[in-house]
Short mmCIF file of N, CA, C and O and ligand atoms in Angstrom, two decimals:
data_model
loop_
_atom_site.label_atom_id
_atom_site.label_comp_id
_atom_site.label_asym_id
_atom_site.label_seq_id
_atom_site.Cartn_x
_atom_site.Cartn_y
_atom_site.Cartn_z
N UNK A 14 26.81 1.22 -65.34
CA UNK A 14 28.30 0.46 -65.38
C UNK A 14 27.56 -1.21 -65.33
O UNK A 14 27.33 -1.52 -64.26
N UNK A 15 27.74 -1.67 -66.48
CA UNK A 15 27.37 -3.07 -66.59
C UNK A 15 28.32 -4.06 -66.85
O UNK A 15 28.13 -5.16 -66.73
N UNK A 16 29.61 -3.34 -66.97
CA UNK A 16 30.71 -3.95 -67.35
C UNK A 16 31.65 -3.90 -66.70
O UNK A 16 32.06 -3.00 -66.13
N UNK A 17 31.95 -5.09 -65.74
CA UNK A 17 32.73 -5.72 -64.95
C UNK A 17 34.13 -6.19 -65.26
O UNK A 17 34.19 -7.04 -66.08
N UNK A 18 35.55 -5.37 -64.78
CA UNK A 18 36.73 -6.03 -65.30
C UNK A 18 37.22 -7.00 -64.30
O UNK A 18 37.26 -6.26 -63.10
N UNK A 19 37.47 -7.94 -64.25
CA UNK A 19 37.88 -8.84 -63.26
C UNK A 19 38.99 -9.54 -63.24
O UNK A 19 39.76 -10.17 -64.59
N UNK A 20 40.26 -9.92 -62.40
CA UNK A 20 41.38 -10.67 -62.71
C UNK A 20 41.67 -11.24 -61.25
O UNK A 20 41.28 -10.88 -60.31
N UNK A 21 42.31 -12.25 -61.48
CA UNK A 21 43.40 -13.07 -59.87
C UNK A 21 44.38 -13.47 -60.23
O UNK A 21 44.96 -13.77 -61.80
N UNK A 22 44.94 -13.83 -59.41
CA UNK A 22 45.99 -14.82 -59.64
C UNK A 22 45.88 -16.30 -59.36
O UNK A 22 44.47 -16.53 -58.89
N UNK A 23 46.67 -17.14 -59.04
CA UNK A 23 46.50 -18.62 -58.69
C UNK A 23 45.80 -18.67 -57.54
O UNK A 23 44.74 -19.27 -56.86
N UNK A 24 46.01 -17.96 -56.20
CA UNK A 24 45.92 -17.97 -54.88
C UNK A 24 44.04 -17.05 -54.98
O UNK A 24 43.35 -17.13 -53.78
N UNK A 25 43.41 -16.69 -56.02
CA UNK A 25 42.24 -15.85 -56.09
C UNK A 25 41.28 -16.71 -56.90
O UNK A 25 40.27 -15.96 -57.53
N UNK A 26 41.99 -17.64 -57.54
CA UNK A 26 41.51 -18.37 -58.84
C UNK A 26 39.80 -18.73 -58.50
O UNK A 26 39.28 -18.52 -59.18
N UNK A 27 39.96 -19.19 -57.43
CA UNK A 27 38.37 -20.05 -57.11
C UNK A 27 37.49 -19.03 -56.98
O UNK A 27 36.25 -19.25 -57.25
N UNK A 28 37.77 -18.05 -56.07
CA UNK A 28 37.31 -17.11 -55.58
C UNK A 28 36.66 -16.06 -56.78
O UNK A 28 35.13 -15.79 -57.04
N UNK A 29 37.43 -15.89 -58.00
CA UNK A 29 37.18 -15.13 -59.17
C UNK A 29 36.07 -16.06 -59.72
O UNK A 29 35.07 -15.02 -60.32
N UNK A 30 36.46 -17.09 -59.76
CA UNK A 30 35.03 -17.83 -60.54
C UNK A 30 33.95 -17.88 -60.38
O UNK A 30 32.95 -17.48 -61.02
N UNK A 31 33.81 -17.77 -59.07
CA UNK A 31 32.34 -17.57 -57.99
C UNK A 31 32.06 -16.48 -58.17
O UNK A 31 30.92 -16.39 -58.64
N UNK A 32 32.44 -15.39 -58.44
CA UNK A 32 32.49 -14.04 -58.54
C UNK A 32 31.51 -13.74 -59.95
O UNK A 32 30.62 -13.15 -60.28
N UNK A 33 32.59 -14.35 -60.94
CA UNK A 33 32.30 -14.22 -62.23
C UNK A 33 30.68 -14.86 -62.52
O UNK A 33 30.05 -14.30 -63.10
N UNK A 34 30.53 -15.64 -61.81
CA UNK A 34 29.13 -16.55 -62.09
C UNK A 34 28.24 -15.96 -61.29
O UNK A 34 26.93 -15.50 -61.77
N UNK A 35 28.23 -15.34 -60.23
CA UNK A 35 27.62 -14.56 -59.80
C UNK A 35 27.15 -13.09 -60.11
O UNK A 35 26.14 -13.26 -60.23
N UNK A 36 28.13 -12.67 -60.69
CA UNK A 36 27.85 -11.32 -61.34
C UNK A 36 27.02 -11.53 -62.92
O UNK A 36 25.88 -10.82 -63.54
N UNK A 37 27.43 -12.83 -63.47
CA UNK A 37 26.70 -12.97 -64.50
C UNK A 37 25.38 -13.62 -64.74
O UNK A 37 24.49 -13.13 -65.14
N UNK A 38 25.00 -14.20 -63.56
CA UNK A 38 23.73 -14.49 -63.26
C UNK A 38 22.59 -13.40 -63.18
O UNK A 38 21.43 -13.18 -62.88
N UNK A 39 23.29 -11.96 -62.48
CA UNK A 39 22.98 -10.88 -62.10
C UNK A 39 22.69 -10.01 -63.38
O UNK A 39 22.29 -8.83 -63.59
N UNK A 40 23.58 -10.26 -64.70
CA UNK A 40 23.30 -9.29 -66.04
C UNK A 40 24.17 -9.00 -66.37
O UNK A 40 24.47 -7.91 -67.16
N UNK A 41 25.16 -8.75 -65.34
CA UNK A 41 26.44 -7.98 -65.40
C UNK A 41 27.45 -8.99 -66.63
O UNK A 41 27.67 -10.18 -66.90
N UNK A 42 28.13 -7.97 -67.24
CA UNK A 42 28.94 -8.11 -68.45
C UNK A 42 30.34 -8.34 -67.64
O UNK A 42 30.65 -7.59 -67.53
N UNK A 43 31.06 -9.56 -67.73
CA UNK A 43 32.07 -9.33 -67.02
C UNK A 43 33.63 -9.62 -67.97
O UNK A 43 33.11 -10.73 -68.74
N UNK A 44 34.55 -9.30 -68.23
CA UNK A 44 35.21 -9.52 -68.76
C UNK A 44 36.74 -10.09 -67.82
O UNK A 44 37.39 -9.40 -67.02
N UNK A 45 37.11 -11.17 -68.22
CA UNK A 45 38.10 -11.91 -67.70
C UNK A 45 39.34 -11.57 -67.96
O UNK A 45 39.50 -12.30 -68.96
N UNK A 46 40.53 -11.10 -67.19
CA UNK A 46 41.69 -11.03 -67.40
C UNK A 46 42.25 -12.07 -67.03
O UNK A 46 43.95 -12.14 -67.27
N UNK A 47 42.02 -13.31 -66.73
CA UNK A 47 42.91 -14.51 -66.23
C UNK A 47 43.33 -13.90 -64.71
O UNK A 47 42.70 -13.08 -64.01
N UNK A 48 43.85 -14.94 -64.13
CA UNK A 48 44.57 -16.30 -64.82
C UNK A 48 43.53 -17.13 -65.02
O UNK A 48 42.40 -17.18 -64.51
N UNK A 49 43.65 -18.55 -65.75
CA UNK A 49 42.57 -19.16 -66.38
C UNK A 49 42.40 -20.68 -65.72
O UNK A 49 42.12 -21.42 -66.00
N UNK A 50 43.73 -20.90 -64.54
CA UNK A 50 43.56 -22.13 -64.04
C UNK A 50 44.49 -21.88 -62.85
O UNK A 50 44.86 -20.49 -62.30
N UNK A 51 44.46 -22.87 -61.79
CA UNK A 51 45.34 -22.59 -60.66
C UNK A 51 46.81 -22.65 -60.77
O UNK A 51 47.70 -22.90 -59.72
N UNK A 52 47.42 -22.56 -61.99
CA UNK A 52 48.97 -22.84 -62.18
C UNK A 52 49.50 -21.71 -61.60
O UNK A 52 48.90 -20.82 -61.55
N UNK A 53 50.72 -21.80 -60.68
CA UNK A 53 51.25 -20.36 -60.36
C UNK A 53 51.74 -19.54 -61.26
O UNK A 53 51.88 -19.80 -62.10
N UNK A 54 51.01 -18.15 -61.07
CA UNK A 54 51.54 -16.79 -61.61
C UNK A 54 51.48 -15.59 -60.88
O UNK A 54 51.76 -15.78 -59.80
N UNK A 55 52.04 -14.80 -61.82
CA UNK A 55 52.23 -13.67 -61.05
C UNK A 55 51.09 -12.21 -60.98
O UNK A 55 50.87 -11.87 -61.72
N UNK A 56 50.67 -11.95 -59.52
CA UNK A 56 49.89 -10.90 -59.33
C UNK A 56 50.07 -9.71 -59.99
O UNK A 56 49.16 -9.13 -60.73
N UNK A 57 51.55 -9.34 -60.33
CA UNK A 57 51.43 -7.67 -60.62
C UNK A 57 50.96 -7.98 -61.93
O UNK A 57 50.43 -6.44 -62.64
N UNK A 58 50.95 -8.73 -62.80
CA UNK A 58 50.96 -8.68 -64.26
C UNK A 58 49.42 -8.73 -64.40
O UNK A 58 49.07 -7.77 -65.35
N UNK A 59 48.61 -9.21 -63.81
CA UNK A 59 47.19 -9.04 -63.69
C UNK A 59 46.66 -7.95 -63.45
O UNK A 59 45.96 -6.87 -63.91
N UNK A 60 47.13 -7.58 -62.31
CA UNK A 60 46.89 -6.09 -61.76
C UNK A 60 46.93 -5.16 -62.95
O UNK A 60 46.50 -4.15 -62.71
N UNK A 61 48.31 -5.15 -63.14
CA UNK A 61 48.37 -4.01 -64.44
C UNK A 61 47.51 -4.16 -65.59
O UNK A 61 46.98 -3.04 -66.08
N UNK A 62 46.97 -5.02 -65.99
CA UNK A 62 45.93 -5.54 -66.91
C UNK A 62 44.68 -4.84 -66.61
O UNK A 62 44.24 -4.02 -67.39
N UNK A 63 44.38 -5.18 -65.67
CA UNK A 63 42.97 -4.66 -64.96
C UNK A 63 42.91 -3.00 -64.69
O UNK A 63 42.14 -2.50 -65.25
N UNK A 64 44.08 -2.55 -64.33
CA UNK A 64 44.26 -1.40 -63.96
C UNK A 64 44.11 -0.21 -64.97
O UNK A 64 43.81 0.58 -65.01
N UNK A 65 44.92 -0.99 -66.33
CA UNK A 65 44.91 -0.07 -67.46
C UNK A 65 43.49 0.04 -68.42
O UNK A 65 43.12 0.79 -68.48
N UNK A 66 42.68 -1.45 -68.05
CA UNK A 66 41.74 -1.29 -68.73
C UNK A 66 40.68 -0.51 -67.99
O UNK A 66 39.95 0.18 -68.32
N UNK A 67 40.53 -0.41 -66.37
CA UNK A 67 39.75 0.56 -65.84
C UNK A 67 40.00 1.89 -66.38
O UNK A 67 38.99 2.77 -66.47
N UNK A 68 41.34 2.39 -66.18
CA UNK A 68 41.76 3.67 -66.41
C UNK A 68 41.21 4.08 -68.22
O UNK A 68 40.55 4.89 -68.11
N UNK A 69 41.44 3.09 -69.18
CA UNK A 69 40.92 3.37 -70.10
C UNK A 69 39.47 3.64 -70.24
O UNK A 69 39.08 4.58 -71.50
N UNK A 70 38.74 2.77 -69.63
CA UNK A 70 37.37 2.47 -70.22
C UNK A 70 36.18 3.61 -68.84
O UNK A 70 35.21 3.69 -68.75
N UNK A 71 37.11 4.13 -68.09
CA UNK A 71 36.60 4.85 -66.85
C UNK A 71 35.61 3.57 -66.03
O UNK A 71 34.22 4.06 -66.09
N UNK A 72 36.20 2.82 -66.18
CA UNK A 72 35.18 1.57 -65.59
C UNK A 72 35.70 0.92 -64.07
O UNK A 72 36.01 1.98 -62.99
N UNK A 73 35.10 -0.35 -63.71
CA UNK A 73 35.13 -0.56 -62.17
C UNK A 73 35.89 -2.20 -62.33
O UNK A 73 35.23 -2.89 -63.46
N UNK A 74 36.69 -2.63 -61.69
CA UNK A 74 37.43 -3.81 -61.67
C UNK A 74 37.49 -4.65 -60.35
O UNK A 74 37.49 -3.73 -59.46
N UNK A 75 37.62 -5.70 -60.40
CA UNK A 75 37.62 -6.67 -59.01
C UNK A 75 39.01 -7.32 -59.30
O UNK A 75 39.46 -8.09 -60.42
N UNK A 76 40.06 -7.53 -58.56
CA UNK A 76 41.17 -8.37 -58.47
C UNK A 76 41.04 -9.25 -57.07
O UNK A 76 41.00 -8.68 -55.87
N UNK A 77 41.43 -10.42 -57.40
CA UNK A 77 41.41 -11.29 -56.23
C UNK A 77 43.14 -12.14 -56.32
O UNK A 77 43.30 -12.43 -57.16
N UNK A 78 43.90 -12.15 -55.02
CA UNK A 78 44.20 -12.87 -54.91
C UNK A 78 44.12 -13.70 -53.48
O UNK A 78 43.61 -13.68 -53.09
N UNK A 79 45.73 -14.34 -52.95
CA UNK A 79 45.28 -14.89 -51.39
C UNK A 79 45.12 -14.26 -50.57
O UNK A 79 43.98 -14.74 -49.77
N UNK A 80 45.74 -12.80 -50.01
CA UNK A 80 45.38 -12.24 -49.31
C UNK A 80 44.41 -11.14 -49.77
O UNK A 80 43.92 -10.15 -49.15
N UNK A 81 44.42 -10.92 -51.19
CA UNK A 81 44.15 -9.26 -51.66
C UNK A 81 45.28 -8.40 -51.59
O UNK A 81 45.11 -6.97 -52.45
N UNK A 82 46.20 -8.57 -50.67
CA UNK A 82 47.16 -7.38 -50.36
C UNK A 82 48.22 -7.10 -51.78
O UNK A 82 48.51 -5.89 -52.11
N UNK A 83 48.96 -8.23 -52.48
CA UNK A 83 49.77 -7.92 -53.44
C UNK A 83 48.68 -7.02 -54.62
O UNK A 83 49.56 -6.07 -55.09
N UNK A 84 47.42 -8.06 -54.77
CA UNK A 84 46.87 -6.88 -55.96
C UNK A 84 46.48 -5.43 -55.36
O UNK A 84 46.56 -4.87 -56.14
N UNK A 85 46.44 -4.90 -54.22
CA UNK A 85 45.90 -3.61 -53.91
C UNK A 85 47.19 -2.90 -53.82
O UNK A 85 47.31 -1.63 -54.42
N UNK A 86 48.52 -3.60 -53.60
CA UNK A 86 49.47 -2.62 -53.80
C UNK A 86 49.96 -2.53 -55.28
O UNK A 86 50.09 -1.29 -55.63
N UNK A 87 49.91 -3.62 -56.10
CA UNK A 87 50.17 -3.63 -57.33
C UNK A 87 49.31 -2.27 -58.23
O UNK A 87 49.69 -1.55 -58.85
N UNK A 88 48.00 -2.72 -58.06
CA UNK A 88 46.90 -1.72 -58.51
C UNK A 88 47.17 -0.17 -58.02
O UNK A 88 46.92 0.88 -59.08
N UNK A 89 47.29 0.07 -57.36
CA UNK A 89 47.69 1.45 -56.53
C UNK A 89 48.63 2.20 -57.27
O UNK A 89 48.82 3.03 -56.81
N UNK A 90 49.41 1.50 -57.87
CA UNK A 90 50.66 2.29 -58.19
C UNK A 90 50.78 2.90 -59.53
O UNK A 90 51.31 3.66 -60.08
N UNK A 91 48.89 2.85 -59.89
CA UNK A 91 48.61 3.16 -61.09
C UNK A 91 48.25 4.78 -60.77
O UNK A 91 46.66 4.60 -60.23
N UNK A 92 48.58 5.91 -61.30
CA UNK A 92 47.70 6.96 -61.25
C UNK A 92 46.47 7.27 -61.27
O UNK A 92 46.01 6.68 -62.73
N UNK A 93 45.67 7.30 -60.64
CA UNK A 93 43.69 6.99 -61.35
C UNK A 93 43.22 6.19 -60.80
O UNK A 93 42.14 6.11 -60.47
N UNK A 94 44.18 5.09 -60.23
CA UNK A 94 43.11 3.73 -59.56
C UNK A 94 43.59 4.10 -58.09
O UNK A 94 44.62 4.29 -57.29
N UNK A 95 41.76 3.64 -57.51
CA UNK A 95 42.08 3.90 -56.25
C UNK A 95 41.15 2.34 -55.73
O UNK A 95 40.24 2.00 -55.67
N UNK A 96 42.36 1.56 -55.60
CA UNK A 96 41.94 0.07 -54.98
C UNK A 96 41.89 -0.20 -53.73
O UNK A 96 42.69 0.58 -52.73
N UNK A 97 40.85 -0.69 -53.25
CA UNK A 97 40.72 -1.11 -51.76
C UNK A 97 40.49 -2.33 -51.28
O UNK A 97 39.51 -3.11 -52.19
N UNK A 98 41.50 -3.03 -50.54
CA UNK A 98 40.93 -4.11 -50.23
C UNK A 98 39.83 -4.32 -49.07
O UNK A 98 39.75 -3.67 -48.14
N UNK A 99 39.17 -4.59 -49.92
CA UNK A 99 38.08 -5.25 -48.41
C UNK A 99 37.60 -6.33 -47.84
O UNK A 99 37.73 -7.34 -48.30
N UNK A 100 37.28 -6.53 -46.40
CA UNK A 100 36.92 -7.89 -45.93
C UNK A 100 35.85 -7.82 -45.03
O UNK A 100 35.12 -8.65 -44.63
N UNK A 101 35.23 -6.70 -45.38
CA UNK A 101 33.65 -6.86 -44.49
C UNK A 101 33.06 -5.50 -45.62
O UNK A 101 33.41 -4.70 -46.16
N UNK A 102 31.39 -5.93 -45.15
CA UNK A 102 30.74 -4.89 -46.34
C UNK A 102 30.72 -3.51 -45.68
O UNK A 102 30.77 -2.49 -46.64
N UNK A 103 30.89 -2.97 -44.53
CA UNK A 103 31.14 -1.37 -43.87
C UNK A 103 32.20 -0.43 -44.82
O UNK A 103 31.82 0.21 -45.55
N UNK A 104 33.55 -1.58 -44.95
CA UNK A 104 34.54 -0.92 -45.63
C UNK A 104 33.91 -1.00 -47.20
O UNK A 104 34.24 0.04 -47.61
N UNK A 105 33.40 -1.71 -47.88
CA UNK A 105 33.22 -1.73 -49.04
C UNK A 105 32.00 -0.64 -49.44
O UNK A 105 32.12 0.20 -50.64
N UNK A 106 30.97 -0.15 -48.26
CA UNK A 106 30.10 0.77 -48.71
C UNK A 106 30.85 1.83 -48.62
O UNK A 106 31.08 3.03 -49.64
N UNK A 107 31.63 2.07 -47.62
CA UNK A 107 32.27 3.75 -47.39
C UNK A 107 33.40 3.83 -48.39
O UNK A 107 33.83 4.91 -48.81
N UNK A 108 34.09 2.84 -48.60
CA UNK A 108 34.61 3.20 -49.77
C UNK A 108 34.45 3.62 -51.16
O UNK A 108 35.09 4.07 -52.06
N UNK A 109 33.70 3.19 -51.41
CA UNK A 109 32.46 3.84 -52.58
C UNK A 109 32.24 5.18 -52.15
O UNK A 109 32.06 5.89 -53.17
N UNK A 110 31.29 5.32 -51.34
CA UNK A 110 30.62 6.44 -50.54
C UNK A 110 31.98 7.92 -50.92
O UNK A 110 31.85 9.01 -51.12
N UNK A 111 33.13 7.34 -49.89
CA UNK A 111 34.24 8.33 -49.79
C UNK A 111 35.25 8.34 -50.77
O UNK A 111 36.10 9.46 -50.76
N UNK A 112 35.50 6.90 -51.28
CA UNK A 112 37.14 6.90 -52.06
C UNK A 112 36.51 7.00 -52.92
O UNK A 112 37.75 6.90 -54.24
N UNK A 113 35.59 6.85 -53.68
CA UNK A 113 35.16 6.52 -55.25
C UNK A 113 36.36 5.24 -55.64
O UNK A 113 36.79 5.46 -56.64
N UNK A 114 35.78 4.26 -55.18
CA UNK A 114 37.10 3.12 -55.28
C UNK A 114 36.61 2.78 -56.70
O UNK A 114 35.47 2.44 -57.11
N UNK A 115 37.95 2.51 -57.53
CA UNK A 115 37.38 1.87 -58.59
C UNK A 115 37.70 0.46 -58.92
O UNK A 115 37.71 -0.37 -60.16
N UNK A 116 38.66 0.09 -57.79
CA UNK A 116 38.93 -1.50 -58.14
C UNK A 116 38.67 -1.95 -56.51
O UNK A 116 38.93 -1.26 -55.75
N UNK A 117 38.24 -3.56 -56.70
CA UNK A 117 38.09 -3.76 -55.39
C UNK A 117 38.79 -5.02 -55.35
O UNK A 117 38.87 -5.70 -56.15
N UNK A 118 39.41 -4.94 -54.23
CA UNK A 118 40.29 -6.35 -54.27
C UNK A 118 39.89 -7.14 -53.30
O UNK A 118 39.31 -6.84 -51.94
N UNK A 119 39.68 -8.42 -52.95
CA UNK A 119 39.47 -9.45 -52.10
C UNK A 119 40.70 -10.66 -51.92
O UNK A 119 41.35 -10.71 -52.80
N UNK A 120 40.92 -11.04 -50.61
CA UNK A 120 41.72 -11.87 -50.46
C UNK A 120 40.81 -13.74 -50.23
O UNK A 120 40.22 -13.96 -49.31
N UNK A 121 41.14 -14.28 -51.23
CA UNK A 121 40.50 -15.61 -51.23
C UNK A 121 40.67 -16.58 -49.85
O UNK A 121 40.03 -17.37 -49.50
N UNK A 122 41.96 -16.40 -49.54
CA UNK A 122 42.24 -17.07 -48.29
C UNK A 122 42.11 -16.46 -46.96
O UNK A 122 42.54 -17.13 -45.63
N UNK A 123 41.54 -15.18 -46.95
CA UNK A 123 41.24 -14.81 -45.97
C UNK A 123 39.55 -14.85 -45.81
O UNK A 123 39.08 -14.74 -44.80
N UNK A 124 38.80 -14.26 -46.75
CA UNK A 124 37.69 -13.83 -47.09
C UNK A 124 36.58 -15.22 -47.31
O UNK A 124 36.52 -15.69 -48.78
N UNK A 125 35.29 -15.89 -46.78
CA UNK A 125 34.65 -16.69 -47.35
C UNK A 125 33.89 -15.66 -48.93
O UNK A 125 33.70 -15.20 -48.72
N UNK A 126 33.34 -17.22 -48.94
CA UNK A 126 32.92 -16.73 -50.67
C UNK A 126 31.64 -16.06 -50.30
O UNK A 126 30.91 -15.23 -51.01
N UNK A 127 30.59 -16.48 -49.36
CA UNK A 127 29.29 -16.01 -49.52
C UNK A 127 29.49 -14.30 -48.79
O UNK A 127 29.01 -13.39 -49.70
N UNK A 128 30.23 -14.35 -47.97
CA UNK A 128 30.97 -12.55 -47.35
C UNK A 128 31.48 -11.63 -48.67
O UNK A 128 31.14 -10.58 -49.02
N UNK A 129 32.29 -12.54 -49.46
CA UNK A 129 32.76 -11.92 -50.53
C UNK A 129 31.98 -11.77 -51.67
O UNK A 129 31.74 -10.60 -52.35
N UNK A 130 31.13 -12.31 -51.55
CA UNK A 130 30.06 -12.37 -53.15
C UNK A 130 28.84 -11.07 -52.42
O UNK A 130 28.52 -9.73 -53.30
N UNK A 131 28.70 -10.59 -51.05
CA UNK A 131 27.94 -9.74 -50.16
C UNK A 131 29.27 -8.66 -50.57
O UNK A 131 28.27 -7.40 -50.98
N UNK A 132 29.93 -8.49 -50.31
CA UNK A 132 31.08 -7.18 -50.59
C UNK A 132 31.12 -6.61 -51.77
O UNK A 132 31.05 -5.56 -52.23
N UNK A 133 31.06 -7.96 -52.92
CA UNK A 133 30.92 -7.47 -54.73
C UNK A 133 29.83 -6.47 -54.60
O UNK A 133 29.66 -5.75 -54.99
N UNK A 134 28.59 -7.31 -53.83
CA UNK A 134 27.08 -6.57 -54.37
C UNK A 134 27.07 -5.17 -54.09
O UNK A 134 26.47 -4.42 -54.69
N UNK A 135 27.58 -4.78 -52.57
CA UNK A 135 27.80 -3.76 -51.69
C UNK A 135 28.36 -2.69 -52.73
O UNK A 135 28.20 -1.15 -53.10
N UNK A 136 29.86 -3.09 -53.15
CA UNK A 136 30.61 -2.19 -53.69
C UNK A 136 30.00 -1.93 -54.87
O UNK A 136 30.32 -0.50 -55.46
N UNK A 137 29.19 -2.77 -55.54
CA UNK A 137 28.98 -2.09 -56.89
C UNK A 137 27.74 -1.39 -56.88
O UNK A 137 27.45 -0.74 -57.83
N UNK A 138 26.89 -1.19 -56.04
CA UNK A 138 25.97 -0.86 -56.02
C UNK A 138 25.82 0.34 -55.17
O UNK A 138 24.66 1.39 -54.85
N UNK A 139 26.94 0.78 -54.64
CA UNK A 139 26.71 2.12 -53.85
C UNK A 139 27.71 3.31 -54.33
O UNK A 139 28.71 2.72 -55.45
N UNK A 140 26.78 4.33 -54.69
CA UNK A 140 27.36 5.31 -55.10
C UNK A 140 28.40 6.09 -54.57
O UNK A 140 28.15 6.31 -52.99
N UNK A 141 29.21 6.80 -55.23
CA UNK A 141 30.38 7.87 -54.52
C UNK A 141 29.55 9.21 -54.28
O UNK A 141 28.59 9.59 -54.65
N UNK A 142 29.62 9.94 -52.95
CA UNK A 142 29.05 10.71 -52.35
C UNK A 142 29.53 12.45 -52.84
O UNK A 142 28.49 13.37 -53.39
N UNK A 143 30.73 12.27 -53.49
CA UNK A 143 31.30 13.43 -54.28
C UNK A 143 31.29 14.51 -52.99
O UNK A 143 31.55 14.31 -52.02
N UNK A 144 31.52 15.89 -53.33
CA UNK A 144 31.44 17.04 -52.66
C UNK A 144 32.85 17.05 -52.07
O UNK A 144 33.67 16.99 -52.66
N UNK A 145 32.86 16.99 -50.86
CA UNK A 145 34.11 17.36 -49.64
C UNK A 145 35.22 15.90 -50.11
O UNK A 145 36.74 16.23 -50.38
N UNK A 146 34.59 14.87 -50.77
CA UNK A 146 35.07 13.51 -50.56
C UNK A 146 35.98 14.00 -52.15
O UNK A 146 37.07 13.39 -52.06
N UNK A 147 35.63 14.37 -52.93
CA UNK A 147 36.00 14.91 -54.48
C UNK A 147 37.22 15.55 -54.06
O UNK A 147 38.54 15.53 -54.70
N UNK A 148 36.99 16.70 -53.18
CA UNK A 148 38.47 17.77 -53.13
C UNK A 148 39.42 16.48 -52.67
O UNK A 148 40.52 16.96 -53.03
N UNK A 149 39.05 15.72 -52.13
CA UNK A 149 40.18 15.41 -51.08
C UNK A 149 40.79 13.79 -51.79
O UNK A 149 41.94 14.13 -52.24
N UNK A 150 39.89 13.28 -52.86
CA UNK A 150 40.47 12.72 -53.82
C UNK A 150 41.52 13.41 -54.97
O UNK A 150 42.70 12.85 -55.19
N UNK A 151 41.16 14.31 -55.22
CA UNK A 151 41.86 15.30 -56.00
C UNK A 151 43.32 15.46 -55.67
O UNK A 151 44.30 16.27 -56.09
N UNK A 152 43.34 15.44 -53.87
CA UNK A 152 44.55 15.73 -53.17
C UNK A 152 45.55 14.46 -53.40
O UNK A 152 46.79 14.67 -53.08
N UNK A 153 45.30 13.70 -53.76
CA UNK A 153 46.04 12.36 -54.03
C UNK A 153 46.83 12.55 -55.13
O UNK A 153 46.51 12.64 -56.06
C1 LIG B 202 50.23 -16.22 -53.88
O1 LIG B 202 50.75 -17.40 -53.18
C2 LIG B 202 49.94 -15.21 -52.98
O2 LIG B 202 51.29 -14.95 -52.68
C3 LIG B 202 49.53 -14.06 -53.83
O3 LIG B 202 47.89 -14.95 -54.00
C4 LIG B 202 48.92 -12.96 -52.94
O4 LIG B 202 48.28 -13.21 -51.80
C5 LIG B 202 50.12 -12.03 -52.75
O5 LIG B 202 49.87 -11.02 -51.97
#
């Protein structure tokens, strides 16, 4: 997986911009679904676009808003999306290993940029363990 689908509202715009730069420096292709400035906008619209694209491509997405909560609520309304709001690296690792998380949600107003970039790196590099965890995912 070398293409990352990403979106934010105005509350997550600055952190999204830092994440895009960080990922491109590492050679990832990044598709940015907006927003494209800090003008007030609606997070459910962006969450829907990224969620649909993750489902269509069987890809991985990142959504950022002020808290990460609105984005995670909105993205998890889509069947097949497992969006995980993470504010620490342990959760980022575990949600890949056990939940096969396909969207990472972050809160710009909650999590500092340095920690957020570490969370992104760990979330992208950690593999799903499968096995009993796959059975559980299939129950959702
Ligand atoms: C926008 O002010 C803010 O409500 C939004 O970014 C997000 O935190 C919602 O959950």
